[in-house]
XYZ file of C-alpha atoms in Angstrom:
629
model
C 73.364 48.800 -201.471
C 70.857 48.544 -204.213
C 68.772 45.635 -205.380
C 66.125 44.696 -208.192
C 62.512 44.689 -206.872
C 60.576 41.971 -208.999
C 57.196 39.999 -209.005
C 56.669 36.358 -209.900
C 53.978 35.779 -212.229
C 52.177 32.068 -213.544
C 48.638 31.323 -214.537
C 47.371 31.085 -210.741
C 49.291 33.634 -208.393
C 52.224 36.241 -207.917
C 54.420 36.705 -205.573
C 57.003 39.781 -204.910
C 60.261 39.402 -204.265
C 63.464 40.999 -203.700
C 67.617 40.557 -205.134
C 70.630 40.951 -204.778
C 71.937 38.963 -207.816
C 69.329 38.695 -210.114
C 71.140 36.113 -212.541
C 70.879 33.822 -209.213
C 67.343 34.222 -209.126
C 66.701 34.205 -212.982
C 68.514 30.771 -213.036
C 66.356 29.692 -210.179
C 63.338 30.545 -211.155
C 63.567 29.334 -214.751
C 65.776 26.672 -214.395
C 63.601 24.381 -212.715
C 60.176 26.455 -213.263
C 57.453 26.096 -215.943
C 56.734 28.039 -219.021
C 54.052 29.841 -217.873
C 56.507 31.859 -215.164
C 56.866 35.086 -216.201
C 59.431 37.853 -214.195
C 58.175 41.638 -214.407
C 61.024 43.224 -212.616
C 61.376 47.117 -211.769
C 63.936 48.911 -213.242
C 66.683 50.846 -212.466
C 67.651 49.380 -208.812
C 66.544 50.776 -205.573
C 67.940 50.983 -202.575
C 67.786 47.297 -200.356
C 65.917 49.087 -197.476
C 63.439 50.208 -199.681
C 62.664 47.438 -201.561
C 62.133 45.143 -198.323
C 59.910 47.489 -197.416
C 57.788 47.675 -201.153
C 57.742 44.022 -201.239
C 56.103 43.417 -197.881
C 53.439 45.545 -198.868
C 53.155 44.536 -202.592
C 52.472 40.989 -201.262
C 50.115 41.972 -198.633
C 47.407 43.984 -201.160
C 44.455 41.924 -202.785
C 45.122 42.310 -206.483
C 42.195 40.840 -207.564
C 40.536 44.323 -207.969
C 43.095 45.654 -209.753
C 42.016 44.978 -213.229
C 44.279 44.662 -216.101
C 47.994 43.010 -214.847
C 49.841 45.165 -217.110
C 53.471 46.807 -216.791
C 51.534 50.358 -216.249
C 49.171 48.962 -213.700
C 52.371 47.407 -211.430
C 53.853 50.574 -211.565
C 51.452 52.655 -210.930
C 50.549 50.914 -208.036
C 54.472 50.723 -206.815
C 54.707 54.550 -207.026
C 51.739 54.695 -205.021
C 52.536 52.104 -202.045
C 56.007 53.883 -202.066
C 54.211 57.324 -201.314
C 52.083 56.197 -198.197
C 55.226 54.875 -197.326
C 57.455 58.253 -197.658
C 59.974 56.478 -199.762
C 61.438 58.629 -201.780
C 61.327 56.454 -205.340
C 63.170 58.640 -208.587
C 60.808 60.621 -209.902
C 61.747 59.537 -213.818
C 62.922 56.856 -215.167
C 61.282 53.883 -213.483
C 59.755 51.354 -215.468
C 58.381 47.604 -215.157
C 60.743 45.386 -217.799
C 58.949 41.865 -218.467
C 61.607 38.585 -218.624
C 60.230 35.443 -219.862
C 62.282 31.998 -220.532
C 62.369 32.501 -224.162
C 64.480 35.662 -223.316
C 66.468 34.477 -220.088
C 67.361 31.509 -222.744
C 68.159 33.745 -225.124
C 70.310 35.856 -222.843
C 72.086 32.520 -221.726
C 73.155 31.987 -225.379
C 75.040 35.656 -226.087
C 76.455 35.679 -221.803
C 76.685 32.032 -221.523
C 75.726 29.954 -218.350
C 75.896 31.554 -214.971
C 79.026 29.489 -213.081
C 77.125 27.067 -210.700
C 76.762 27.460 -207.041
C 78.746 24.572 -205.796
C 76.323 23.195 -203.308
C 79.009 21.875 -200.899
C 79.846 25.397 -200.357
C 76.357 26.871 -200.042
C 76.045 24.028 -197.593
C 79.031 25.004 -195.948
C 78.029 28.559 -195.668
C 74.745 28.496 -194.629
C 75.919 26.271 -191.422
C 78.398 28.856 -190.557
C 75.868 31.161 -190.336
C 74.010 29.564 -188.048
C 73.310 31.479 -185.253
C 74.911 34.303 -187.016
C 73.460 37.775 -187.395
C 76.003 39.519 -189.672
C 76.469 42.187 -192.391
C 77.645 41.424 -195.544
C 81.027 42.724 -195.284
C 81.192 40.249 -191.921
C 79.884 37.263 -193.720
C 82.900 38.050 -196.214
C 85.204 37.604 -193.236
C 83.538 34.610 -192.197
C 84.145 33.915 -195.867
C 87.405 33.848 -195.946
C 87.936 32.269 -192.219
C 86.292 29.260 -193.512
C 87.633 28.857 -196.884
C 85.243 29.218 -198.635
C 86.710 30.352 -201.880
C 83.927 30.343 -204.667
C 81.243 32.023 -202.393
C 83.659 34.706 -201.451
C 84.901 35.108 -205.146
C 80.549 35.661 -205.869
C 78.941 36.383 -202.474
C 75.587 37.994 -203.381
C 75.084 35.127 -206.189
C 75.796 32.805 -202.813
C 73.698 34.765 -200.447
C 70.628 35.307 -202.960
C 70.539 31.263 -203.789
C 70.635 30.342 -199.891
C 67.953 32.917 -199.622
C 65.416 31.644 -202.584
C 65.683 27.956 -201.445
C 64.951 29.294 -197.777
C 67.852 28.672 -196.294
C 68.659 32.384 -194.946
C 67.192 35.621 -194.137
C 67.395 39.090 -195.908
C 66.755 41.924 -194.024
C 67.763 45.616 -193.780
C 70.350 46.377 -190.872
C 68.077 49.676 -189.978
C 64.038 48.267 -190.199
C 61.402 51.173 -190.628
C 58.637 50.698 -188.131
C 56.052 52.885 -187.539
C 55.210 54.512 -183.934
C 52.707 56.299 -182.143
C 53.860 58.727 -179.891
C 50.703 59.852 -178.525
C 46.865 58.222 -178.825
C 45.214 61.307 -180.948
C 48.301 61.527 -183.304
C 48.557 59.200 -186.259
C 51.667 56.359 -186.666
C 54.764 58.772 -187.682
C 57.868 56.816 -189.654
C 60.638 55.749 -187.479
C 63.787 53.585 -187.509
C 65.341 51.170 -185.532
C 68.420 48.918 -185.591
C 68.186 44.926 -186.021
C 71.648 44.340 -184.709
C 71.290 46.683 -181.527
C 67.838 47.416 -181.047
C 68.301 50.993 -180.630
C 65.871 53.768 -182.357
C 65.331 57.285 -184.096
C 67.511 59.185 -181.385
C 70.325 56.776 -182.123
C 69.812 57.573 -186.271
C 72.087 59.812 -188.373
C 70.783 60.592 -191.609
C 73.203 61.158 -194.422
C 73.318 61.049 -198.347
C 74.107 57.574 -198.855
C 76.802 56.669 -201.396
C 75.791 53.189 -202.218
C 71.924 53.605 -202.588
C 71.958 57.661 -203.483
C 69.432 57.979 -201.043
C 68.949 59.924 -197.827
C 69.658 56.389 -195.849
C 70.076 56.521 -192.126
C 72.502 54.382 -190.200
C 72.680 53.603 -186.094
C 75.110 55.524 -184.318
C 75.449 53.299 -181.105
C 76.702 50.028 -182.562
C 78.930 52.156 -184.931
C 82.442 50.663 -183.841
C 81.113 47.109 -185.080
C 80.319 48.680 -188.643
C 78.177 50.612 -190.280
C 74.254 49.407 -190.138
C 72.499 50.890 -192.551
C 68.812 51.134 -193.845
C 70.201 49.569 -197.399
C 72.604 47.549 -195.415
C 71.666 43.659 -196.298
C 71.689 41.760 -192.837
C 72.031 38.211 -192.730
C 70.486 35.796 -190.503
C 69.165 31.691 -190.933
C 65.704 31.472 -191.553
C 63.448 31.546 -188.943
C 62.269 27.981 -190.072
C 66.090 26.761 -190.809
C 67.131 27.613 -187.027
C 69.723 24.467 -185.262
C 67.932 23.598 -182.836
C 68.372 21.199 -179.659
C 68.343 17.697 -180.111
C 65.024 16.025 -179.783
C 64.238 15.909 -176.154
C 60.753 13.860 -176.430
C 61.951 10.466 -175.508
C 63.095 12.044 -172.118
C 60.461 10.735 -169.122
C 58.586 12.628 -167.291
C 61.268 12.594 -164.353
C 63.879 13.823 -166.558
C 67.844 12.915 -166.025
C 69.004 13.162 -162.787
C 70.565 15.659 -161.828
C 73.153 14.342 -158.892
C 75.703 13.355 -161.770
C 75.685 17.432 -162.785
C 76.451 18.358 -159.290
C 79.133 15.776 -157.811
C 82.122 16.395 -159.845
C 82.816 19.643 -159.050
C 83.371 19.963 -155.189
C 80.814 22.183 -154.730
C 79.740 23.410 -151.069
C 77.034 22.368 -149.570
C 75.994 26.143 -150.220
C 76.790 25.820 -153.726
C 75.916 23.094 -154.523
C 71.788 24.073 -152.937
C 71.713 27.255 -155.601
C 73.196 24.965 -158.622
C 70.471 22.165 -157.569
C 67.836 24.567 -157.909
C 69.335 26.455 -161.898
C 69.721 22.678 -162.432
C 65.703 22.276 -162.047
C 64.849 25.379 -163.668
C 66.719 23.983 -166.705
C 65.150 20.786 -166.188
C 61.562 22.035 -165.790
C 62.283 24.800 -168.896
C 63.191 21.703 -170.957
C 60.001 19.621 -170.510
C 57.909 22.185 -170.732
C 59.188 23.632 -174.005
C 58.618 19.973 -175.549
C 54.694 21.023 -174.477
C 54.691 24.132 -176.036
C 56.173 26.601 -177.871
C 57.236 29.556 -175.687
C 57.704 32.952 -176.877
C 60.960 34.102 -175.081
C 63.647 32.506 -173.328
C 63.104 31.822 -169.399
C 64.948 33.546 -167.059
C 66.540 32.534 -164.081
C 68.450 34.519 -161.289
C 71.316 33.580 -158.923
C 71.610 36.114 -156.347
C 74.923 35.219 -154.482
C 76.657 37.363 -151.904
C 80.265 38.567 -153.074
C 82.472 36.134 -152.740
C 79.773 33.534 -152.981
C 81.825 31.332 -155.787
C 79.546 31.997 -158.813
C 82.060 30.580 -161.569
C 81.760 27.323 -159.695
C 78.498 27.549 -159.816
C 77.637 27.600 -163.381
C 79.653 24.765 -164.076
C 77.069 21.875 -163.609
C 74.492 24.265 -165.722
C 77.802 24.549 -168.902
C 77.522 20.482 -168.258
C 73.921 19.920 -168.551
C 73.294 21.824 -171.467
C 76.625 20.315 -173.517
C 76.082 16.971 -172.369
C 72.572 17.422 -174.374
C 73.972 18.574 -177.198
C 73.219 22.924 -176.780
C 75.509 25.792 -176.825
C 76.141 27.873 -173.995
C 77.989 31.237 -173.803
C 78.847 32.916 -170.745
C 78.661 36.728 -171.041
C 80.636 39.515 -168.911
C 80.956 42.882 -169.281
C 84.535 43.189 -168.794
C 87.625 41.881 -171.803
C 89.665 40.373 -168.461
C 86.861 38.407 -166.919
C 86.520 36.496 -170.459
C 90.505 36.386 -170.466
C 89.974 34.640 -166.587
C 87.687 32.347 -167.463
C 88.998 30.709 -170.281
C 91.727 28.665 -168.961
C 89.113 27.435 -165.940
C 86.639 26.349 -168.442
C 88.616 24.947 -170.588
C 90.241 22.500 -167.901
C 86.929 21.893 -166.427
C 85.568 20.956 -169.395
C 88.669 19.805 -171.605
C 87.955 18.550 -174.425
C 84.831 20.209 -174.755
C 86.363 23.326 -177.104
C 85.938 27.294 -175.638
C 86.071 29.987 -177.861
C 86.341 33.695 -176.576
C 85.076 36.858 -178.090
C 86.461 40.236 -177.152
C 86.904 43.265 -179.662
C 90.318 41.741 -181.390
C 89.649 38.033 -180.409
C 91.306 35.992 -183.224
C 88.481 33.523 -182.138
C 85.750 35.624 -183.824
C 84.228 33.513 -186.413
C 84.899 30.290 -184.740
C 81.743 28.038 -183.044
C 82.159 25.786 -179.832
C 79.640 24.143 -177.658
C 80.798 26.827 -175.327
C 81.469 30.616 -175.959
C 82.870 33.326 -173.003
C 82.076 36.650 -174.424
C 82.195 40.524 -173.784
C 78.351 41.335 -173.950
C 78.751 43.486 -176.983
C 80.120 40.475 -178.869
C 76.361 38.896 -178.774
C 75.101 41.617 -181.383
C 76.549 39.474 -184.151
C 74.290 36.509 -182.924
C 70.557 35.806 -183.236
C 68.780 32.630 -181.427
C 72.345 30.639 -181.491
C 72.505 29.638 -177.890
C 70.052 27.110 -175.561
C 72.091 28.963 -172.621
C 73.127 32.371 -171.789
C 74.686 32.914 -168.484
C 75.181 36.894 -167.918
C 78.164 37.580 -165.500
C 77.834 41.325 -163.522
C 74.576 42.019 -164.933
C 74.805 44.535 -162.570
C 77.721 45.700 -163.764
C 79.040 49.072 -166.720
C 78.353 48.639 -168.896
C 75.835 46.053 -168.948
C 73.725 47.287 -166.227
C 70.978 50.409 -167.657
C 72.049 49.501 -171.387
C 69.610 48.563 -173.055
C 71.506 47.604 -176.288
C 73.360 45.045 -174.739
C 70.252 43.904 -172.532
C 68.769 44.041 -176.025
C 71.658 41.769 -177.492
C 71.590 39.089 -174.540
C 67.707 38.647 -175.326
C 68.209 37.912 -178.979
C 70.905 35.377 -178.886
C 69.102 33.159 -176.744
C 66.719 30.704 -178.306
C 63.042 30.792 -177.923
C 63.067 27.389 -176.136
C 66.484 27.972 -174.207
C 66.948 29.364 -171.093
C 69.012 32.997 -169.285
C 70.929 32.653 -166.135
C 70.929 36.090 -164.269
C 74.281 36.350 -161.958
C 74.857 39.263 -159.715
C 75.357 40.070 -156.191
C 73.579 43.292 -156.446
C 70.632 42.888 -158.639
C 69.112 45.860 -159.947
C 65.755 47.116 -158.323
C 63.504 45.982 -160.965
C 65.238 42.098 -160.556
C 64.573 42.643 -156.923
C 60.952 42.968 -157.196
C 60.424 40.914 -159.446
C 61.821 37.860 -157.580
C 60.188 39.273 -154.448
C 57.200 39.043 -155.991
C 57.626 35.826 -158.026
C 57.479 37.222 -161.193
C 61.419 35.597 -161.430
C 62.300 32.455 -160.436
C 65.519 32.864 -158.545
C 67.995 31.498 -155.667
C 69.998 32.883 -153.015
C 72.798 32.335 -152.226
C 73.413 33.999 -148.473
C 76.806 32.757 -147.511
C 80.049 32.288 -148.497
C 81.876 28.995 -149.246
C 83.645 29.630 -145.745
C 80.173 29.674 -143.614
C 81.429 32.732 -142.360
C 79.476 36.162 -141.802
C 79.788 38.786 -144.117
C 81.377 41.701 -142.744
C 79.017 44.701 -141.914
C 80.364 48.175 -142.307
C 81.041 50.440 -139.708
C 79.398 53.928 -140.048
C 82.233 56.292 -139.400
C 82.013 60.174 -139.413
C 84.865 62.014 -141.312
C 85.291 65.042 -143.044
C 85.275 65.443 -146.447
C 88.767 63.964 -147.953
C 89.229 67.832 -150.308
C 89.123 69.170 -146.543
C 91.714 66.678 -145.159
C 93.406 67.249 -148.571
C 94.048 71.197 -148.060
C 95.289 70.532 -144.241
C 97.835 67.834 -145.193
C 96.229 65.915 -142.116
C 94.138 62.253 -142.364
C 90.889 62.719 -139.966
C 92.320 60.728 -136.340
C 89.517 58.360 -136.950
C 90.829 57.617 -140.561
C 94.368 57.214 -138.927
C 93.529 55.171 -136.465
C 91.528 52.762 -139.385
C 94.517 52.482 -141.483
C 96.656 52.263 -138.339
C 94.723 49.071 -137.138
C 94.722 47.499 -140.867
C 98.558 47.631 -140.813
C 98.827 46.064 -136.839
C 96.639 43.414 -137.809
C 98.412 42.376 -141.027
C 95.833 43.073 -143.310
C 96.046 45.098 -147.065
C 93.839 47.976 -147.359
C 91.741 48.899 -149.777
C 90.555 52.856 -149.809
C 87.837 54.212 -152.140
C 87.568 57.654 -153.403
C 84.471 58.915 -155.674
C 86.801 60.765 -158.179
C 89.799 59.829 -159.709
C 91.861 63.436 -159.177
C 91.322 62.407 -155.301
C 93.744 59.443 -155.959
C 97.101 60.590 -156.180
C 96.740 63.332 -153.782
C 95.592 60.649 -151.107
C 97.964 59.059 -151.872
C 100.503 61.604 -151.054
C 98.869 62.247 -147.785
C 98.655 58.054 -146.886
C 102.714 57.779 -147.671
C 103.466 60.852 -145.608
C 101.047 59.517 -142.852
C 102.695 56.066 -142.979
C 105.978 56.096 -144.427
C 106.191 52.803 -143.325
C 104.038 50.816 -145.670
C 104.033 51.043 -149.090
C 101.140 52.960 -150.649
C 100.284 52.490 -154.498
C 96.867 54.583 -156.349
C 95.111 53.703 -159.779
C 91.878 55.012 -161.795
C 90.504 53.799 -164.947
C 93.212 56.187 -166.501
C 96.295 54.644 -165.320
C 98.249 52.980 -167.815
C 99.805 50.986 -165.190
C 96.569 49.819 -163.287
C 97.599 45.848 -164.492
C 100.891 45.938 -163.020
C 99.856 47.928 -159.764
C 97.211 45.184 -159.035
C 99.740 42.972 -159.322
C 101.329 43.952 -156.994
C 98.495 44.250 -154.430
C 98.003 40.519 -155.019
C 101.842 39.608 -154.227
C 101.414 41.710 -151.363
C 103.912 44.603 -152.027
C 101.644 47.172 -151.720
C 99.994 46.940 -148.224
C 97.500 49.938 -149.152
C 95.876 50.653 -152.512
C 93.915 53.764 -153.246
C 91.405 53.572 -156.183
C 88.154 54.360 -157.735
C 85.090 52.027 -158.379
C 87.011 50.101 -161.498
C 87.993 48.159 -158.693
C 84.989 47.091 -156.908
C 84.695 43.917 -158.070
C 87.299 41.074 -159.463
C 89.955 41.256 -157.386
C 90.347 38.730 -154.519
C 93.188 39.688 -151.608
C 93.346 37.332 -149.088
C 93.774 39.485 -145.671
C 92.329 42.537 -146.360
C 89.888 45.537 -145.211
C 88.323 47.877 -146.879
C 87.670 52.330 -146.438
C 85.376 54.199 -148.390
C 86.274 57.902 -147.961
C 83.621 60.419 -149.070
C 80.899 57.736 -148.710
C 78.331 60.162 -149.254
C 78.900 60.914 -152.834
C 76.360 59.888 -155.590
C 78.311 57.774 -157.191
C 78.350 55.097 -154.659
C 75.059 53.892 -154.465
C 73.931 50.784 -152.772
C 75.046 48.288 -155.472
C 78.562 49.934 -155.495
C 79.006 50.465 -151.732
C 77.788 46.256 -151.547
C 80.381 45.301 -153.801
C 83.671 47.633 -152.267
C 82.255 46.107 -149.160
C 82.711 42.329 -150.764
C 86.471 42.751 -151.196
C 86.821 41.815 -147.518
C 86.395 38.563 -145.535
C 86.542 36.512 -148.504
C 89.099 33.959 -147.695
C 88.771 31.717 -144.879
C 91.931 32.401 -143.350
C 90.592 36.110 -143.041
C 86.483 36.119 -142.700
C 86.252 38.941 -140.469
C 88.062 41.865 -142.769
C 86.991 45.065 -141.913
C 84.663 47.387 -143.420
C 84.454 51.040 -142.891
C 82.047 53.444 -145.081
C 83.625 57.313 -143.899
C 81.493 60.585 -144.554
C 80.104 63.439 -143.449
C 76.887 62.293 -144.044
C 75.085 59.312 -143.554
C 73.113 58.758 -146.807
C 69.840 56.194 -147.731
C 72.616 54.435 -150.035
C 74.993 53.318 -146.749
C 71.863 52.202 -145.182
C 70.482 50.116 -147.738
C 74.054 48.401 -148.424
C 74.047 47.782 -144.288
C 70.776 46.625 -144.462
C 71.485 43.866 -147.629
C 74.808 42.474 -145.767
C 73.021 42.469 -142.631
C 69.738 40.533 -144.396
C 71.817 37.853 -146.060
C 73.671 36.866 -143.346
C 70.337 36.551 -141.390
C 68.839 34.325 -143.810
C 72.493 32.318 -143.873
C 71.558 32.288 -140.134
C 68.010 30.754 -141.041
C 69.418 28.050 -143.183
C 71.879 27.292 -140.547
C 74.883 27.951 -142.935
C 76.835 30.069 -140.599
C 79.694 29.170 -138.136
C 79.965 32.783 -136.375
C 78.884 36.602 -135.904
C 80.921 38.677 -138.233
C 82.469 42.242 -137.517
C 79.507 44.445 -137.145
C 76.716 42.024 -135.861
C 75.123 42.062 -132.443
């Protein structure tokens, strides 16, 4: 969009400034100003991203060399900042158009009074917002979902008032930074998103229909609207944040924590790696009351599969409501948020939850506590005091830096992250080795059992087994065992055109039993799991969208083609966590089939093997699972 660039000018200083509705700020500034403020605004409008950009650097030259303050001199120097700036200002036709009170009077008598803002509503607005980083067209919505009739019947006159009394923030949704790509080479123009974080690579430049300039907007957050350089993004002021309550009267002991931990019948396990996130949060709040941190402290829970992790978080989601923050649980997936929300809410009933997922009807709506699909935090900016990220490990989280990105900004400065995953990436790993990351293990199941360890097992390739019709005897006699013992099996295959064959071959191979397959691109993959969990499918062959998230009592687990690429350590730990989970059942079966044996299968033997050692240590174990000497 467009907007007027202006300057303020009295006896003893100027200031440059920006609009969107420039009745709002001609009532503002002469409605309650002296008569020595004059407005020297430039004319016709430019485009928003541009004039954020002009006024930045207006305000930052001395202009106490400049001489004479005349029209001429503002403009010349205007045409000249926009140059060493590459933006492309019209070439004719710009001019610097003086507005006094004599005239804005004047104008008031032949247009009549601007309507007023009704300050109720602005009042109402601007805490709707809070927390809120939105474009216009989404502060509409939130508009309308509120009621707010007047400001949505005038929203730039409501936006521009909230923004000259310092109540909100103005910004382009594309910034223009400046980078150096190499030492000897000067600072080239670049662009990057506010809502996403992403830069040039991510930038499609296009004539722009509402600022008729060349105006780039970010490809990557595209589905969540179009960010663009003259795009006006809206955000509180940094100095008009909500903040947490005032902490100061809190001694130097803190609350206790033992009130945060009893209610929800926690193992002894647990309850150790809540005890110590409790502390964290405990220590993070005193501290920030000290000083004024810079970035939200991070924490990591690094619990084997199967660990209990919701249960977990719940006496952090108490400690920070119970002290008057927000917290918001984020997961990568839509059906983890659509899990969690009836166990929060009865754990924490009354305490409202609102979920976010890409057609929540719960999208403008605040609670104390929020379950959302990571992308959902782009629309948020240093709202919450705690972020708990589910599967940070996990697509598409894990090596996105967008969404990594989003989960940084929503926290606030003086609030605290809670890391959960059972395979942390590398960098997380070294980090907490090296104390860089405070952090807690979390070795052992709520059963005390073992984890299982996988069983090496040479097999041919499954396209080889494929083209003879014939399962490998050692695969036959896996499956064979599963079914004797009772147990459901899952089997793994790297691509998803490997399923339904497979699954041909499994039915034919045991007619028996009843043998189901599924991919990401199976329509009936809901249905078919559903199954699995009732128990009328005894064998289910699938990709990696099953890894994680589903919980079967009895079962084992075969990973065919083991050696392929795509199951790297992380993936081959969690297919490996879908056994031994219940405690009827500790001792499922794991079996990792290839031709090869690669670093991957080591390193996931070597992780399952380590935890249950240090489970050992701690004296948390009951027995030696499958696969331990």
């Amino acid at each position: 969009m467009k907007s007027i660039l202006y300057v303020v000018l009295d006896n003893h200083s100027m200031k440059w400034n920006l609009s969107i509705d420039i009745v709002a700020d001609m009532d503002y500034w002469f409605g309650q100003r002296s008569e020595s403020i004059k407005i020297r605004m430039l004319e016709p409008a430019i485009s928003f991203g541009q004039a954020v950009v002009l006024r930045d650097k207006l305000n930052a030259l001395d202009w106490t060399g400049k001489g004479a303050t005349g029209p001429g001199v503002f403009l010349k120097t205007v045409r000249e900042q926009a140059s060493q700036l590459e933006l492309p200002l019209p070439a004719d036709g710009l001019q610097m158009v003086d507005c006094t009170r004599k005239q804005w009077e004047a104008y008031l008598q032949s247009h009549g009074d601007p309507m007023p803002i009704l300050a109720d509503e602005l009042e109402r607005m601007v805490h709707w917002m809070q927390g809120r980083s939105l474009l216009l067209d989404e502060v509409k919505q939130l508009m309308e979902h509120y009621g707010l009739t007047d400001a949505l019947a005038r929203p730039l006159a409501y936006l521009q008032t909230a923004y000259l009394y310092g109540m909100l923030q103005l910004d382009q949704g594309i910034e223009m930074i400046r980078e150096r790509k190499f030492p000897w080479i000067h600072q080239v123009r670049s662009f990057r998103c506010r809502r996403c974080g992403s830069g040039l690579k991510h930038m499609v430049l296009t004539e722009c229909m509402y600022c008729g300039t060349e105006c780039p907007y970010c490809e990557e957050c595209l589905t969540m609207g179009r960010s663009r350089y003259c795009s006006v993004s809206i955000q509180p002021a940094k100095g008009n944040l909500m903040v947490r309550p005032n902490t100061s009267a809190i001694a130097d002991t803190g609350p206790k924590l033992e009130p945060y931990l009893s209610p929800w019948g926690l193992s002894e396990i647990q309850a150790e790696a809540s005890g110590q996130a409790l502390l964290f949060l405990k220590g993070n709040e005193l501290q920030s009351g000290h000083m004024h941190p810079d970035r939200p402290a991070k924490f990591l829970i690094w619990a084997v599969t199967g660990a209990g992790k919701t249960e977990m978080i719940f006496p952090m989601i108490q400690y920070t409501v119970a002290r008057g923050g927000r917290v918001v649980v984020a997961t990568p997936r839509k059906d983890v948020v659509l899990e969690l929300k009836p166990r929060l809410e009865k754990a924490f009933h009354p305490t409202p939850v609102v979920t976010l997922y890409g057609g929540s009807d719960q999208r403008w709506d605040m609670a104390p506590i929020t379950i959302a699909t990571t992308h959902q935090l782009l629309r948020f900016d240093q709202s919450f005091d705690l972020v708990i990220i589910d599967e940070l490990d996990a697509f598409p989280y894990h090596n996105n830096p967008v969404l990594q990105y989003a989960a940084e900004k929503v926290c606030k400065v003086n609030g605290a992250t809670i890391l959960l995953s059972a395979t942390p990436p590398r960098e997380l790993q070294k980090a907490a080795a090296s104390g860089r990351l405070p952090h807690v293990k979390v070795t052992a199941r709520y059963h005390r059992h073992p984890l299982p360890v996988p069983v090496l097992v040479p097999a041919p390739p499954v396209r080889q087994q494929l083209q003879k019709m014939t399962l490998a005897p050692k695969l036959k006699q896996i499956v064979a065992h599963s079914i004797h013992r009772g147990a459901q099996l899952f089997v793994f295959v790297p691509k998803i055109h490997m399923v339904e064959p497979l699954v041909g071959l499994l039915r034919n191979t045991f007619p028996q039993v009843v043998t189901e397959g599924t991919s990401s691109k199976d329509e009936q993959r809901g249905q078919k799991v559903v199954d699995f969990r009732s128990k009328q499918t005894r064998i289910l062959v699938t990709t990696t969208i099953l890894e994680r998230g589903v919980t079967i009592p009895k079962s084992d687990v075969l990973i065919v083609d083991a050696d392929e690429p795509i199951f790297d350590s992380a993936a081959l730990v969690q297919m490996a966590g879908r056994a031994g989970r219940s405690a009827e059942d500790p001792a499922g079966h794991v079996y990792f089939a290839s031709k090869e044996r690669t670093r991957a299968q080591l390193e996931a033997v070597r992780q399952i093997k380590g935890m249950n050692t240090l489970a050992r240590k701690k004296g948390y174990l009951r027995g030696k699972g499958v696969g331990e000497a």
